[in-house]
CSV table of C-alpha atoms in Angstrom, one decimal:
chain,number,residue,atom,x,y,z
A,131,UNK,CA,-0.7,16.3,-8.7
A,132,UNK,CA,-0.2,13.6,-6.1
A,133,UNK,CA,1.8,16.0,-3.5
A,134,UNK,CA,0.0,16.5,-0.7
A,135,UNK,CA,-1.5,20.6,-0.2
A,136,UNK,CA,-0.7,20.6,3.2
A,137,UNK,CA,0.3,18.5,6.2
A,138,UNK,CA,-0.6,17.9,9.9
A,139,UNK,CA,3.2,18.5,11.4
A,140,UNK,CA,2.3,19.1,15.2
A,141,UNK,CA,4.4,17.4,17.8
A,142,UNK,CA,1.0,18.1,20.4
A,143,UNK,CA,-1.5,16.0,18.6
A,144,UNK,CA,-5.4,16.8,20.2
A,145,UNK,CA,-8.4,17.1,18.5
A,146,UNK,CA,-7.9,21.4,19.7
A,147,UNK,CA,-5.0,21.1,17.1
A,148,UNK,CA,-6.6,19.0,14.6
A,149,UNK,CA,-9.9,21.0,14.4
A,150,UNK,CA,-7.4,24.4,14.0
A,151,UNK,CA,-6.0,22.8,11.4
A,152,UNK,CA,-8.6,21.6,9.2
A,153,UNK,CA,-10.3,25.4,10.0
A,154,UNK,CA,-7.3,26.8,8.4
A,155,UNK,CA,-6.7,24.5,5.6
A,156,UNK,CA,-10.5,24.5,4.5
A,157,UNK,CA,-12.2,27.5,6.3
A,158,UNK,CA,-14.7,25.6,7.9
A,159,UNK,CA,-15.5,26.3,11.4
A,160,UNK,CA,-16.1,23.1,13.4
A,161,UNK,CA,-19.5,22.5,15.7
A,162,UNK,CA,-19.9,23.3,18.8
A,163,UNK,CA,-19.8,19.6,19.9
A,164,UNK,CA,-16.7,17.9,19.2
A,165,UNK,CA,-16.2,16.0,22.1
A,166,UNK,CA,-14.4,12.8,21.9
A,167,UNK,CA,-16.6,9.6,23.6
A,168,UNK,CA,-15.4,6.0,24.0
A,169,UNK,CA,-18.0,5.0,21.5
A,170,UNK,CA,-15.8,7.2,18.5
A,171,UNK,CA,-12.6,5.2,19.9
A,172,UNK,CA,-14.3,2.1,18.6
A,173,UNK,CA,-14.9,2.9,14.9
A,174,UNK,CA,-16.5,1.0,12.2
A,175,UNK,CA,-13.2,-1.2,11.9
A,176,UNK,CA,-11.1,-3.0,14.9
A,177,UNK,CA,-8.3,-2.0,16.5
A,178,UNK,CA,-6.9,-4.7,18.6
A,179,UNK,CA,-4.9,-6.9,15.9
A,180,UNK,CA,-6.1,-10.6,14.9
A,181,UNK,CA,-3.6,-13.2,14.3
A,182,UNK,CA,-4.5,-15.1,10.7
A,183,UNK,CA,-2.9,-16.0,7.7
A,184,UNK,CA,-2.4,-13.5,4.8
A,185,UNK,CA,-3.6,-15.3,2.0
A,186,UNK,CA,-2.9,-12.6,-0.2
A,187,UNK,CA,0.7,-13.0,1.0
A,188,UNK,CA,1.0,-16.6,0.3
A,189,UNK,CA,-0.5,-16.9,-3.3
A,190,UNK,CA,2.0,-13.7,-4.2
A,191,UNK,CA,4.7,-15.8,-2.7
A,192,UNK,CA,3.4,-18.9,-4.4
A,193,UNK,CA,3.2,-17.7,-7.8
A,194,UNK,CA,6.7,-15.6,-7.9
A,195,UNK,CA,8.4,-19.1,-6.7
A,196,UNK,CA,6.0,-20.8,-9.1
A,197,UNK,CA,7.1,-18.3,-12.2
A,198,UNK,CA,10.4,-18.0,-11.4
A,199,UNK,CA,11.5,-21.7,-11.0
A,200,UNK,CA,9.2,-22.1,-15.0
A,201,UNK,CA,11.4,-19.4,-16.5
A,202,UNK,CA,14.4,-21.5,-14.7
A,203,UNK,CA,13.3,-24.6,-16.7
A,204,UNK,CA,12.6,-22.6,-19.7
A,205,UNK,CA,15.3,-20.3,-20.1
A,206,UNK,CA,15.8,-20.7,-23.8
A,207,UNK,CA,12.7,-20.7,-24.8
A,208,UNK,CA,11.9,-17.3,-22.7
A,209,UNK,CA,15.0,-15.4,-23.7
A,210,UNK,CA,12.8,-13.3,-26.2
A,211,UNK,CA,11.7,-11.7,-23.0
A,212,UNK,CA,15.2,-10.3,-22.3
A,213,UNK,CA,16.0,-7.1,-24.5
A,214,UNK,CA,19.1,-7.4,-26.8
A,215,UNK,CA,18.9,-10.9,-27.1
A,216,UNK,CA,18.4,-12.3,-30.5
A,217,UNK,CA,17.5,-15.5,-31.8
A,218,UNK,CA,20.0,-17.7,-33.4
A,219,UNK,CA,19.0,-18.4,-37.0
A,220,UNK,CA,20.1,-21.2,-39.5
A,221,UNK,CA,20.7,-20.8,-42.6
């Protein structure tokens, strides 16, 4: 399922808690170096945030304006999209 098994609840959060953790969770004893260096604090991504646009963002917002203000302009011919609705037929 997509609940989580267990979870890291510890107001005291070091790596002593964290390795005690996972060792109880998984059973796996941890190696004898474990020490924490400026080099790990670096990582493979930053972490000092870069101002930019989201252009992600600003398509989404782009095409929901751009969709919304069609089905505006073409409300009768999109009311098959509504359920219930039914088309008015002439005999």
């Amino acid at each position: 399922g997509a609940k989580p098994m267990a979870r890291f609840n510890h107001t005291d959060r070091t790596l002593e808690m964290l390795t005690s953790f996972i060792t109880n969770q998984t059973g796996f004893e941890s190696g004898p170096n474990r020490n924490v260096t400026e080099v790990d604090h670096l990582g493979p991504l930053s972490s000092v945030p870069v101002r930019g646009i989201d252009w992600l963002l600003v398509f989404s917002i782009l095409f929901i304006t751009g969709f919304t203000v069609y089905a505006i302009l073409r409300a009768d011919s999109l009311r098959w999209l509504i359920p219930g609705q039914e088309h008015e037929h002439q005999d």
